[in-house]
XYZ file of C-alpha atoms in Angstrom:
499
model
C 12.237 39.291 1.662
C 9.992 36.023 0.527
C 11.281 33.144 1.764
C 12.737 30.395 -0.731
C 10.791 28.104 -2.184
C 10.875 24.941 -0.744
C 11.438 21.603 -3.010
C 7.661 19.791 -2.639
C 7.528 18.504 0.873
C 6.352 15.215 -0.513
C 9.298 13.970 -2.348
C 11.363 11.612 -1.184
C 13.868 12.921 1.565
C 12.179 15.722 2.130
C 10.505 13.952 5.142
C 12.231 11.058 6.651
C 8.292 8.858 6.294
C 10.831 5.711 8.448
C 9.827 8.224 11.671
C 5.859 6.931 10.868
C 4.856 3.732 12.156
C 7.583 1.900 13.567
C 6.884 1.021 16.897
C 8.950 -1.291 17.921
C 12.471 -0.393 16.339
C 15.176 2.276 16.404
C 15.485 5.027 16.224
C 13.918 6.031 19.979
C 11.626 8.466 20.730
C 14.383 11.136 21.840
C 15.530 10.870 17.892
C 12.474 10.185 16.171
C 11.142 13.264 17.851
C 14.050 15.438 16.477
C 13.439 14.255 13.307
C 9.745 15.046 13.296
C 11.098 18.736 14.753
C 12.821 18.805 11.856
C 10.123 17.942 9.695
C 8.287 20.522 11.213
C 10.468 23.002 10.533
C 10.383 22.151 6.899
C 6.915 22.345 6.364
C 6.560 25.595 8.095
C 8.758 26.747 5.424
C 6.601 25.649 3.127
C 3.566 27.291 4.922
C 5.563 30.256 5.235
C 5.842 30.427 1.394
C 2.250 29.737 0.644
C -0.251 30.085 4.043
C -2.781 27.938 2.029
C -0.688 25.327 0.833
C -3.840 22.689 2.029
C -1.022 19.894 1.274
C 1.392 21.299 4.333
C -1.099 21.979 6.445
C -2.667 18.108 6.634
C 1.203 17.038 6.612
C 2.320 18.642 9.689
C -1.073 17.889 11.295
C 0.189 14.245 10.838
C 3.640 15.115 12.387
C 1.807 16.587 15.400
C -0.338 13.596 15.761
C 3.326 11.589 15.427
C 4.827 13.722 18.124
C 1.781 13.178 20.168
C 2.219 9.838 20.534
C 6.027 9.974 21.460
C 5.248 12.474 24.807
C 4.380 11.057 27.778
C 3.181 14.704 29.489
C -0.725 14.272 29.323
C -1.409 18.153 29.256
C 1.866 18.453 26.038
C -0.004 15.747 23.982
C -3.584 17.518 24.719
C -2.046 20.532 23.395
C -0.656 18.565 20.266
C -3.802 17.215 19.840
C -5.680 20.154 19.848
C -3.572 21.996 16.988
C -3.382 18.862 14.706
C -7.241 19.434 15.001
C -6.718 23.103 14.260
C -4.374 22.164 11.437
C -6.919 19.428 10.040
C -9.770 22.399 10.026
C -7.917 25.001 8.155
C -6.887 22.478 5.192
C -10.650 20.819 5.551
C -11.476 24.795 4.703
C -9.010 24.896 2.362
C -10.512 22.182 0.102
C -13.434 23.565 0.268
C -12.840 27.095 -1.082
C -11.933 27.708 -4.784
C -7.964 28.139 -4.833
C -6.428 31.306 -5.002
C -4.424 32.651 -7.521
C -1.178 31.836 -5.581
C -1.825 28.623 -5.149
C -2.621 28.119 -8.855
C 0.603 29.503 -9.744
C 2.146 27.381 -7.240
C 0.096 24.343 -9.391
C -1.382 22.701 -5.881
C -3.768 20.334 -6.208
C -7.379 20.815 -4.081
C -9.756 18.316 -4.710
C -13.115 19.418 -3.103
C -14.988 16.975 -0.987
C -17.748 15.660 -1.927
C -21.272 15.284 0.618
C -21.872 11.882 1.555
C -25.234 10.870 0.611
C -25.795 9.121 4.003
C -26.240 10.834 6.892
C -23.633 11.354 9.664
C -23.937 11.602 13.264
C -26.973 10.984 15.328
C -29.054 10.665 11.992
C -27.501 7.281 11.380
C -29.247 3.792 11.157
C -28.589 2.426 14.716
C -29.163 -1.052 12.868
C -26.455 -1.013 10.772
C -22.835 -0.747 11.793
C -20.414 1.570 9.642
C -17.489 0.682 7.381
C -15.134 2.954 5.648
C -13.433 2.156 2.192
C -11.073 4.336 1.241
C -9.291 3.962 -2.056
C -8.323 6.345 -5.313
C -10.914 5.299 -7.872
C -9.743 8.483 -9.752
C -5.767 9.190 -10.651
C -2.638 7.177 -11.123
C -3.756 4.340 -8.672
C -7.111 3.825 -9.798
C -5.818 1.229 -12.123
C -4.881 -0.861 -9.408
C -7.106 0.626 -6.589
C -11.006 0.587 -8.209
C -10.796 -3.010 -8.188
C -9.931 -3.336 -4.393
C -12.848 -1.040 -3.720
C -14.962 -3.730 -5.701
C -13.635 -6.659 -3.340
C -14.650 -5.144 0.012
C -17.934 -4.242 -2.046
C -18.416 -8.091 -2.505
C -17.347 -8.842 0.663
C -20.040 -6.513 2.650
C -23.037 -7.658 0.052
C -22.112 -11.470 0.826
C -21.901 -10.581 4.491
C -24.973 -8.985 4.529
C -27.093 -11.618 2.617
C -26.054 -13.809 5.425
C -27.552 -11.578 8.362
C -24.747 -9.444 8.685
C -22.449 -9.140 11.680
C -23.819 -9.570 15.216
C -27.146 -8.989 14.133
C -26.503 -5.434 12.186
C -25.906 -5.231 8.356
C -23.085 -3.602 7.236
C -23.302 0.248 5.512
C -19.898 0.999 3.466
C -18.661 4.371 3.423
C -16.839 4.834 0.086
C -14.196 7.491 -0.249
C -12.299 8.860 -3.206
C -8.597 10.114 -2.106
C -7.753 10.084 -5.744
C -4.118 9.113 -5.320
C -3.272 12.249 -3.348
C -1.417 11.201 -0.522
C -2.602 14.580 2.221
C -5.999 13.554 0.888
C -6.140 10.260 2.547
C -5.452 11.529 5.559
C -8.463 14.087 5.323
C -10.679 11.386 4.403
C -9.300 8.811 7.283
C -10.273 11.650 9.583
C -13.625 12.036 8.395
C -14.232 8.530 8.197
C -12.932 8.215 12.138
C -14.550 11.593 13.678
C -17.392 12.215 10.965
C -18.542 9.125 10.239
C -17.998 7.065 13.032
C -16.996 3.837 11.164
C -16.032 0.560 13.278
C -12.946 -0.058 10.623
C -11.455 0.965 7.348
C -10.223 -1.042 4.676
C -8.018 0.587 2.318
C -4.570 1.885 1.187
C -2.562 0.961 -1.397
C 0.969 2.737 -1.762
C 2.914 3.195 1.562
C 2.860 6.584 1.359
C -1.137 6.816 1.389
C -0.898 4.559 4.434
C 2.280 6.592 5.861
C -0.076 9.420 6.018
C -3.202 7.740 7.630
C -0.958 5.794 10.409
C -0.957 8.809 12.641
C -4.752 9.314 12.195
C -5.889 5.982 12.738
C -3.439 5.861 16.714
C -4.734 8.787 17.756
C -8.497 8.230 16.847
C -7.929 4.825 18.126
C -9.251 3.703 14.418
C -8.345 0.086 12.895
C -7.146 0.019 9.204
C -7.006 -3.275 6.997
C -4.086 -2.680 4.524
C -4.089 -5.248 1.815
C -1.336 -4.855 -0.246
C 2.408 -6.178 -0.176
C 4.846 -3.367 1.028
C 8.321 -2.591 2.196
C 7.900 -3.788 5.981
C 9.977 -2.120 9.051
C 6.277 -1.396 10.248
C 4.437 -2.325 12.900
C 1.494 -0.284 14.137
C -1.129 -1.483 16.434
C -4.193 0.189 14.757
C -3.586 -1.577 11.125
C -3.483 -5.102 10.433
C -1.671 -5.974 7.364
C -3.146 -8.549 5.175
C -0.260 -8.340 2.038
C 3.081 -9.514 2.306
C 6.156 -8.113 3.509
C 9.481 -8.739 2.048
C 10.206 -12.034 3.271
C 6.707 -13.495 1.822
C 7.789 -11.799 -1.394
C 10.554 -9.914 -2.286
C 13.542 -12.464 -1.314
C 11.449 -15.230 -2.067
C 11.792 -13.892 -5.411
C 15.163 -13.517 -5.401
C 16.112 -16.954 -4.169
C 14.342 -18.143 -7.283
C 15.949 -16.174 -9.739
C 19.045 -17.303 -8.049
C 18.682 -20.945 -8.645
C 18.757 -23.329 -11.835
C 15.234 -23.435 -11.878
C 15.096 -19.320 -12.341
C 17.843 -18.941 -14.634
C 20.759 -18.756 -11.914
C 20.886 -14.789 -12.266
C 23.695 -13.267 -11.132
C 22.824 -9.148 -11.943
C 19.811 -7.413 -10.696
C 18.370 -4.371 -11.743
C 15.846 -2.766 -9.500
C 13.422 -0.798 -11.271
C 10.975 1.099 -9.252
C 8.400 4.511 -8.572
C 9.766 6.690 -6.298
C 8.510 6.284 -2.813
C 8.508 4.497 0.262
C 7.684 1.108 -0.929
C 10.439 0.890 -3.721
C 13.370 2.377 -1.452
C 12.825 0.480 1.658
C 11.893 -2.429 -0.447
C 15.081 -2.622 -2.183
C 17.341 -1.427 0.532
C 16.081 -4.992 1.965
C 16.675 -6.476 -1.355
C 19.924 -5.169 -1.451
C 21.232 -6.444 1.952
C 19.888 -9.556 1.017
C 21.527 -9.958 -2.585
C 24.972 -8.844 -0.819
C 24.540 -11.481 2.034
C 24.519 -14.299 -1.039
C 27.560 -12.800 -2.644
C 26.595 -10.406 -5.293
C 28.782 -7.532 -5.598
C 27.732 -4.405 -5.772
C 28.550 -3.809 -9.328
C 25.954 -6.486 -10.420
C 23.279 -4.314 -8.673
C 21.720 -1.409 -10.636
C 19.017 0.869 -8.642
C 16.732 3.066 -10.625
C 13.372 5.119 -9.580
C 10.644 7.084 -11.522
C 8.273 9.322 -9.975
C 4.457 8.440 -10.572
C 2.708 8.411 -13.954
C 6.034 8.452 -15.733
C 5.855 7.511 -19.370
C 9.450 7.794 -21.040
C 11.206 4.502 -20.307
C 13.583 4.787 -23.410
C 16.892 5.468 -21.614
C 15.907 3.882 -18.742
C 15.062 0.248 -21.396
C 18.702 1.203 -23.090
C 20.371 0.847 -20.283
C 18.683 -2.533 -19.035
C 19.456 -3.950 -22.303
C 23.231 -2.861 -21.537
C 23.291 -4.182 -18.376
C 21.921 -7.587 -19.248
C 23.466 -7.985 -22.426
C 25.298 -11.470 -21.245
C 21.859 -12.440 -20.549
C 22.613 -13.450 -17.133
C 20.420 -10.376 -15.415
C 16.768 -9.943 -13.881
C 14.562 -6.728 -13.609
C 13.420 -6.933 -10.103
C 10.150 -4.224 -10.863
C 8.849 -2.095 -8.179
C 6.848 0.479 -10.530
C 3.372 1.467 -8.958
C 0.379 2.136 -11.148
C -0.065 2.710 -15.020
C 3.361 2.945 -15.415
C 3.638 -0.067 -16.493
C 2.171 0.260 -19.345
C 4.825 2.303 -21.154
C 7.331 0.389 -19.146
C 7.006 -2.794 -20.358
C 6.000 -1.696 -23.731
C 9.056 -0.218 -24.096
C 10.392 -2.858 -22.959
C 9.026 -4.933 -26.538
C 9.803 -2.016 -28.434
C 13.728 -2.266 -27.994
C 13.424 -5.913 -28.577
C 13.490 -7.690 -25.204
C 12.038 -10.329 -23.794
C 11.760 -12.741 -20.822
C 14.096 -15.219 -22.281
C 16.831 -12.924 -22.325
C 15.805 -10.731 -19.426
C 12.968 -11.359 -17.352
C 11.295 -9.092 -15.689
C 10.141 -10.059 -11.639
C 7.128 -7.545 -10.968
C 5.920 -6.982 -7.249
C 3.295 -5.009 -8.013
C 1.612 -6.334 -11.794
C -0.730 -8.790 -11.362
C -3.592 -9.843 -12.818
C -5.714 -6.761 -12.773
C -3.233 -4.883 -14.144
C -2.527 -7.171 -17.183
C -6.105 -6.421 -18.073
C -4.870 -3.160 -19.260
C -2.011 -4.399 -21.149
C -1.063 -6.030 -24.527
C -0.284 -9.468 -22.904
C 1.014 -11.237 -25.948
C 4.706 -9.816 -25.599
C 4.922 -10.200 -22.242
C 4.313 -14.084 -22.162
C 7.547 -15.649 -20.129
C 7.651 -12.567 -17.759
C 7.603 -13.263 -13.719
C 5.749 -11.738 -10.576
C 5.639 -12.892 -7.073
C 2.971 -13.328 -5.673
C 0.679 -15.054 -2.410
C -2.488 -15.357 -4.319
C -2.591 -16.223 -8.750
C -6.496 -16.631 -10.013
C -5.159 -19.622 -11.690
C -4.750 -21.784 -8.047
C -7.208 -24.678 -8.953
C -8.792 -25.200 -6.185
C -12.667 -25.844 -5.619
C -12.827 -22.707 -3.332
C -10.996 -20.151 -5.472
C -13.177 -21.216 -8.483
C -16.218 -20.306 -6.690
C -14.262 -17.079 -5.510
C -13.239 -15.970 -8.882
C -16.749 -17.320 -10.406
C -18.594 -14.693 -7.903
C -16.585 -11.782 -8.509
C -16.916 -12.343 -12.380
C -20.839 -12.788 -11.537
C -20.973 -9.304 -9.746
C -18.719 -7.212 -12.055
C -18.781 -8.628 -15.517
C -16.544 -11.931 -16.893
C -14.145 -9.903 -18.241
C -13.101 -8.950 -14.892
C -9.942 -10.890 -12.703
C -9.240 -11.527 -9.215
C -5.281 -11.327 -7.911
C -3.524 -10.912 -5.385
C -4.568 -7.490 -3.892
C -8.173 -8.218 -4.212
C -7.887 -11.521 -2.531
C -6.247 -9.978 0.571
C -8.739 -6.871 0.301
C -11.556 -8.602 0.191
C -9.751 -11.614 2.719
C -9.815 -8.348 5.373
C -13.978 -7.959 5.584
C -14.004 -11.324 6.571
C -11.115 -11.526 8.986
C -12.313 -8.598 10.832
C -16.453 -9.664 10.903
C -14.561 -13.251 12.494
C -13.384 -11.398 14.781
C -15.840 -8.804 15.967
C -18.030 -12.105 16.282
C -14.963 -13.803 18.255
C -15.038 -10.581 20.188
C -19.227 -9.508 20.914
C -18.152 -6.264 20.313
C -17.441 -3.513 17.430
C -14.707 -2.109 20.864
C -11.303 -1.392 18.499
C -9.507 -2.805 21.536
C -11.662 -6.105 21.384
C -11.361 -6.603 17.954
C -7.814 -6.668 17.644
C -7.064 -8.719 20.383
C -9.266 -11.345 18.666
C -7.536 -10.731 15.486
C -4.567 -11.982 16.959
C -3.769 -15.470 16.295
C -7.111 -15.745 14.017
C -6.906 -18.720 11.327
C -8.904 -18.135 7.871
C -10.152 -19.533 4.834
C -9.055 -17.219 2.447
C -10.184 -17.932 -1.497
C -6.776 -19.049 -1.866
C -6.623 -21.729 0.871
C -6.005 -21.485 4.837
C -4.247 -18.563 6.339
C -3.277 -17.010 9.614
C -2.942 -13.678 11.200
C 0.200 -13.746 13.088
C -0.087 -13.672 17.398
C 2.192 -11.318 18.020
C 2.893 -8.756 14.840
C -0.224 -7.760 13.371
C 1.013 -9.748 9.697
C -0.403 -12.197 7.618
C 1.343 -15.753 7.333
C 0.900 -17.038 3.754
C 2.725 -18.924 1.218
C 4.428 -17.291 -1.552
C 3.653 -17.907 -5.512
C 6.307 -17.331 -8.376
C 3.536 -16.962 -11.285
C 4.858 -16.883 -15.487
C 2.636 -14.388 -17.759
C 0.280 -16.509 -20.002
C -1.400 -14.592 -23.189
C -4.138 -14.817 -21.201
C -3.001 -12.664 -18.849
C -3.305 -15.108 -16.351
C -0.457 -16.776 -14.532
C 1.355 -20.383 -14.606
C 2.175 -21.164 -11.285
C 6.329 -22.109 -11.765
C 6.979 -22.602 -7.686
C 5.180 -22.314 -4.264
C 6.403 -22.001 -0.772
C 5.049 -23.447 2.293
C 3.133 -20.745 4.517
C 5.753 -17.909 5.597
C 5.600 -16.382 9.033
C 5.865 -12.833 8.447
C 9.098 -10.291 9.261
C 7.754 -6.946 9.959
C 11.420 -6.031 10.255
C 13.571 -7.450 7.885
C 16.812 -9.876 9.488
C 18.689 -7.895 6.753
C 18.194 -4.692 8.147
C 18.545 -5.167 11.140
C 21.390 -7.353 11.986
C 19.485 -10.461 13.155
């Protein structure tokens, strides 16, 4: 008899993603490597179902590479090792043949990979040093992603016109994972064993960097990851150039909380179903509680990517906030946003009687938006195009140069293209493209970011930065409403974890 269908081993609960990553907080190894057992097991049964299922087969090679790092038995994690490797093969074959008939029915995706038009290996240029940049400029994320991929872009040329770094110019490797979560894993692989690149910048949802973490600690890679996220991470071959939720998040909150945000006392949190949103908000929610909120004044809500139907989902908003003393705290990912907050106009609301705090719509999003209704409407942010400041102006002036003056810079794209620069400072701190080099002389490392001086923390592989509470213009640009001093960064949140 054919086994059961599993549910998609992607979804959320089907694999516990907390058992990724964090290095330096429970659960211990003897219980994060049940859980990746049991992990295991689950994908097998989804292997067992479909043998070709390219998806499974990069998943559990990421489990193995997990479980690798948790054994201290040198021949156990050469064995690991070796079948991730085997496991990476088979669904690096699988991509590459035409999909079967089963797998159609089973509607898997299999994006084929592309040739790189430069050459790999020995054939390279041994006067230029390598760079991977790896995000989805096809799919849901390309809306937010493309852009990111133009910031490291400007980064390298800029780099380059001044004589490179250490002497070598700097030859990008641009990938496509097309907002399929396995696929950046296969392409952080080749990037790492293929290509041979000193660093990769890229990532944007947690998940796509869930699946790369193991990759990048076993290759002994290094990963610049420029986008806010959920925290309760801490991995010493990424450095993490966004915020976390104490640079964000509760800053946000606080605000909201106070006279000069409206003194909200209900918060509905509105996100896209993933890792980001639900750790995210589980912080958000221990915070909120800590300040005396009850529970009833705190709605929770998730969509899965590319959803368009925010009808119900606007109803019961306007229901909740109908005293018009609530806030949308907005974790949606993507072009979802689009139908979300047009919706949002369509049944008649508006920031004055419900704003809406967005964590992840910022200026390059608005681009794509009909602005006009949204004017009043909040995000949180470390980095507005609007900061007036001689140095931004000539940052924003050169990216509009490059890509057209209809273009924007935010957040994202500040941090992204913040990340080239951080690590050529420190390979020059360093004398050395050595991974181990690099990021010890990333520790510590002060910058001059577009939007004024920042740090990389000594210790926890974060950013310290100063958080912006921005209003939506018609513009689509921001009025800066409130700034923080610079925030040392929590890579695991106080309100998690009982500090």
């Amino acid at each position: 008899m054919a086994p059961a269908n599993p549910a998609p081993f992607f979804a959320v609960g089907a694999v516990d993603w907390s058992i990724i990553g964090d290095r330096s907080a429970p659960p211990p190894a003897p219980e994060r490597t049940q859980l990746i057992e049991e992990a295991l097991q689950y994908l097998d049964r989804a292997l067992a179902f479909e043998p070709g299922n390219t998806d499974a087969l990069l998943f559990e090679n990421l489990l193995l590479r997990e479980k690798a790092q948790l054994t201290s038995d040198a021949e156990e994690k050469k064995t690991l090792l070796a079948q991730a490797d085997e496991l990476f093969d088979r669904a690096l074959q699988g991509r590459r043949s035409p999909p079967t008939p089963a797998t159609s029915q089973a509607n898997i995706q299999t994006v084929p990979i592309p040739e790189l038009a430069r050459p790999a290996g020995p054939g390279r240029d041994p006067s230029t040093v390598r760079i991977g940049v790896m995000h989805s400029l096809t799919g849901t994320m390309a809306i937010s992603e493309t852009s990111l991929r133009d910031a490291v872009m400007m980064a390298v040329d800029e780099i380059n016109a001044g004589g490179g770094v250490l002497g070598r110019k700097i030859e990008p490797v641009v990938v496509d994972p097309a907002s399929n979560w396995p696929l950046f894993a296969e392409k952080a692989q080749q990037l790492l064993r293929r290509d041979k690149v000193a660093a990769v910048f890229g990532c944007w949802t947690s998940v796509s960097r869930k699946s790369v973490l193991p990759v990048f600690e076993s290759l002994k890679g290094l990963l610049f990851y420029p986008v806010q996220y959920e925290g309760e991470e801490q991995s010493p071959s990424i450095f993490y150039t966004g915020a976390v939720p104490n640079q964000q998040i509760i800053p946000a909150a606080e605000f909201l909380m106070s006279p000069e945000g409206g003194s909200k006392k209900k918060f509905y949190l509105l996100g896209t179903d993933y890792v980001y949103p639900r750790t995210a908000n589980k912080v958000l929610k221990a915070f909120l509680l800590s300040k005396g909120i009850p529970q009833a004044n705190i709605a929770e809500e998730y969509t899965p990517f590319g959803h368009v139907d925010y009808q119900a989902i606007v109803r019961r908003i306007r229901d909740f906030g109908s005293a018009g003393d609530a806030a949308v705290m907005s974790t949606i990912n993507g072009d979802s946003n689009v139908p979300f907050y047009r919706e949002f106009v369509n049944q008649g609301l508006r920031a004055s009687t419900i704003p809406i705090m967005a964590f992840s719509v910022a200026e390059d999003e608005l681009r794509a938006m009909e602005t006009e209704p949204m004017v009043g409407h909040l995000a949180a942010w470390n980095y507005f195009q609007s900061i007036d400041t001689p140095e931004n102006k000539r940052f924003v002036e050169a990216f509009k140069n490059k890509y057209g003056g209809r273009r924007v810079t935010d957040d994202p794209i500040e941090a992204a293209y913040s990340g080239v620069y951080i690590w050529k400072a420190a390979v020059e701190k360093a004398g050395s493209l050595d991974v181990d080099k690099v990021t010890a002389a990333v520790l510590g490392l002060e910058f001059d970011a577009p939007g004024g001086k920042k740090k990389m923390d000594p210790q926890n592989h974060h950013t310290v930065k100063p958080v912006y509470i921005g209003r939506i213009r018609a513009d689509g640009q921001f009025d800066i409403v409130w700034k923080s001093d610079p925030i040392e960064p929590e890579a695991f949140s106080q309100f998690l974890r009982g500090r």
